[in-house]
Amino acid sequence: MPPATGRATARSWLIWSAAVTVYLLAVFHRTSFGVAGLQAAERFGVGAAALGTFTVLQVGVYAAMQIPTGVLVDRYGPRRVLTVAVLILGAGQILLGVAHSYGLGLLARGVLGLGDALTFVSVLRLVAAHFPGRQYALLTSFTAAVGYIGNLAATVPLSLVLDSAGWTPTFLAVGALTVLYTLVVTLRVRDVPAGVEVPARAAVRPRELAHQVAEAWRTPGTRLGFWVHFSTMFAPNALTLLWGVPWLVQGQGQSKATASALLTVFVFGSMAGGPLLGGLIGRRPSLRMPLVGGYIGGAALLWAVLLSWPGQVPVALLVPAFAFLALGGPASMIGFALARDYNPLSRVGTATGVVNVGGFVATTIAALAVGVLLQWTGGSFRLSLLAIVAILAFGTSRLLVWWRRTRTHLFLAEARGEELPVRITRRRWDAALPETPIVAA
């Protein structure tokens, strides 16, 4: 529960700082393959489709673990889950450092995906416990912004270290340092504010768990959050996690150093946009969906320009294009705000996990589809990246469906005299009110 005073204490900020560093480490490990992709292809002797499988496996494990992570956090508390996450992340990176076979490399990235999956929901659960509700959107954006520092470290700095120290020493060192951070989590992170009794955690019964997940999924606001997350974050993820450097180097003729530097635009754009967007929607929740719509429309236009540009796309265009696309990460945080607003506190963790699945499912599909199309087209990035446009169109169509149904759900709640998280005005495109709420497709 949030602090009784309605204000976060200095201790709460210290706890958040210790916890969010785990998320920073997770994002670093997650995105490290973005600049190591070419070395990985040489080290493991694989082509584009097999290289894409690394990201597909890692992100697939992440997505599959989001709902179980919410359950684990509710059952054992975020402190324990974060401690395990740090150990798993370190072990995965150490395993990757010593791997020479394709199979062992895949296993290492799968382990990293598991550790990564345990972090973000745990940090958001700590935010919900230590900070008042009105700060939730802002702290969620701050959390994402700190994560992008890990993304930044996984671009030019990691590329330079890999080139100088080599594969094995680099990944062994970062893995060992990650394991050592377990001490900080154990000593500094606490599940509840000082003076608040730790809630009793009953054993989770499979039937009750299935019911809770089903209830979260049937809630229109959760489903809307899922499709917001699906549609906004996958494209920048697909570029920074895997295909950005290969596209810029092999498809656009840029040097590897220039390509790595261009990927930092995603990081700085997200770091700057996250807190600004979080603060804005915290003050004006009614702007959430218009902002999502504006981003998706702008992203569609930019992809049309980038993929139809004759010849090499100039850096002067790539920089602002990447800066705008980078806002997909901050925009995806709106999905978590929707999950929090439309679910009871006892179900927020589960709903957050459900929403977090969306973007990573889309990322998994995009990473695999681009790799397969590159193989089929003989390395044509112009054709292969059309997969991103197709996924964006599909996600947008589902988002529009659930936006309309969520509005109907709100009008029904208003008619019953219930308190609404957001006040909305009825428009001509809104459906006629049914006699019972719409809760499923």
mmCIF file of C-alpha atoms in Angstrom, residues 29-30 32-33 43-44 53-55 57-59 61 87-116 167 171-172:
data_model
loop_
_atom_site.group_PDB
_atom_site.id
_atom_site.type_symbol
_atom_site.label_atom_id
_atom_site.label_comp_id
_atom_site.label_asym_id
_atom_site.label_seq_id
_atom_site.Cartn_x
_atom_site.Cartn_y
_atom_site.Cartn_z
ATOM 1 C CA HIS A 29 22.116 -7.511 -20.494
ATOM 2 C CA ARG A 30 18.964 -7.566 -22.625
ATOM 3 C CA SER A 32 23.949 -6.200 -25.182
ATOM 4 C CA PHE A 33 23.290 -8.401 -28.202
ATOM 5 C CA ARG A 43 31.607 -16.792 -33.058
ATOM 6 C CA PHE A 44 28.744 -19.270 -33.461
ATOM 7 C CA THR A 53 16.616 -16.861 -32.768
ATOM 8 C CA PHE A 54 18.814 -15.525 -29.943
ATOM 9 C CA THR A 55 16.518 -12.557 -29.471
ATOM 10 C CA LEU A 57 14.287 -17.040 -27.382
ATOM 11 C CA GLN A 58 15.342 -14.375 -24.889
ATOM 12 C CA VAL A 59 12.322 -12.158 -25.429
ATOM 13 C CA VAL A 61 11.148 -16.369 -22.231
ATOM 14 C CA LEU A 87 21.849 -14.046 -9.622
ATOM 15 C CA ILE A 88 20.215 -15.415 -12.774
ATOM 16 C CA LEU A 89 21.276 -12.413 -14.879
ATOM 17 C CA GLY A 90 24.894 -12.752 -13.772
ATOM 18 C CA ALA A 91 24.906 -16.506 -14.375
ATOM 19 C CA GLY A 92 23.433 -16.079 -17.861
ATOM 20 C CA GLN A 93 26.035 -13.539 -18.912
ATOM 21 C CA ILE A 94 28.882 -15.665 -17.539
ATOM 22 C CA LEU A 95 27.537 -18.648 -19.467
ATOM 23 C CA LEU A 96 27.383 -16.562 -22.643
ATOM 24 C CA GLY A 97 30.998 -15.522 -22.099
ATOM 25 C CA VAL A 98 32.261 -19.111 -22.136
ATOM 26 C CA ALA A 99 29.850 -20.417 -24.798
ATOM 27 C CA HIS A 100 31.348 -21.471 -28.122
ATOM 28 C CA SER A 101 28.485 -23.536 -29.512
ATOM 29 C CA TYR A 102 25.225 -22.213 -30.889
ATOM 30 C CA GLY A 103 23.163 -24.348 -28.501
ATOM 31 C CA LEU A 104 25.014 -23.143 -25.390
ATOM 32 C CA GLY A 105 24.727 -19.551 -26.591
ATOM 33 C CA LEU A 106 20.969 -19.981 -26.951
ATOM 34 C CA LEU A 107 20.763 -21.438 -23.452
ATOM 35 C CA ALA A 108 22.667 -18.448 -22.064
ATOM 36 C CA ARG A 109 20.314 -15.956 -23.685
ATOM 37 C CA GLY A 110 17.329 -17.929 -22.423
ATOM 38 C CA VAL A 111 18.729 -17.716 -18.885
ATOM 39 C CA LEU A 112 19.190 -13.968 -19.331
ATOM 40 C CA GLY A 113 15.595 -13.680 -20.493
ATOM 41 C CA LEU A 114 14.453 -15.436 -17.312
ATOM 42 C CA GLY A 115 16.414 -13.079 -15.051
ATOM 43 C CA ASP A 116 15.280 -10.055 -17.021
ATOM 44 C CA TRP A 167 34.051 -11.686 -26.139
ATOM 45 C CA PHE A 171 30.901 -11.012 -20.674
ATOM 46 C CA LEU A 172 32.638 -12.754 -17.759
#
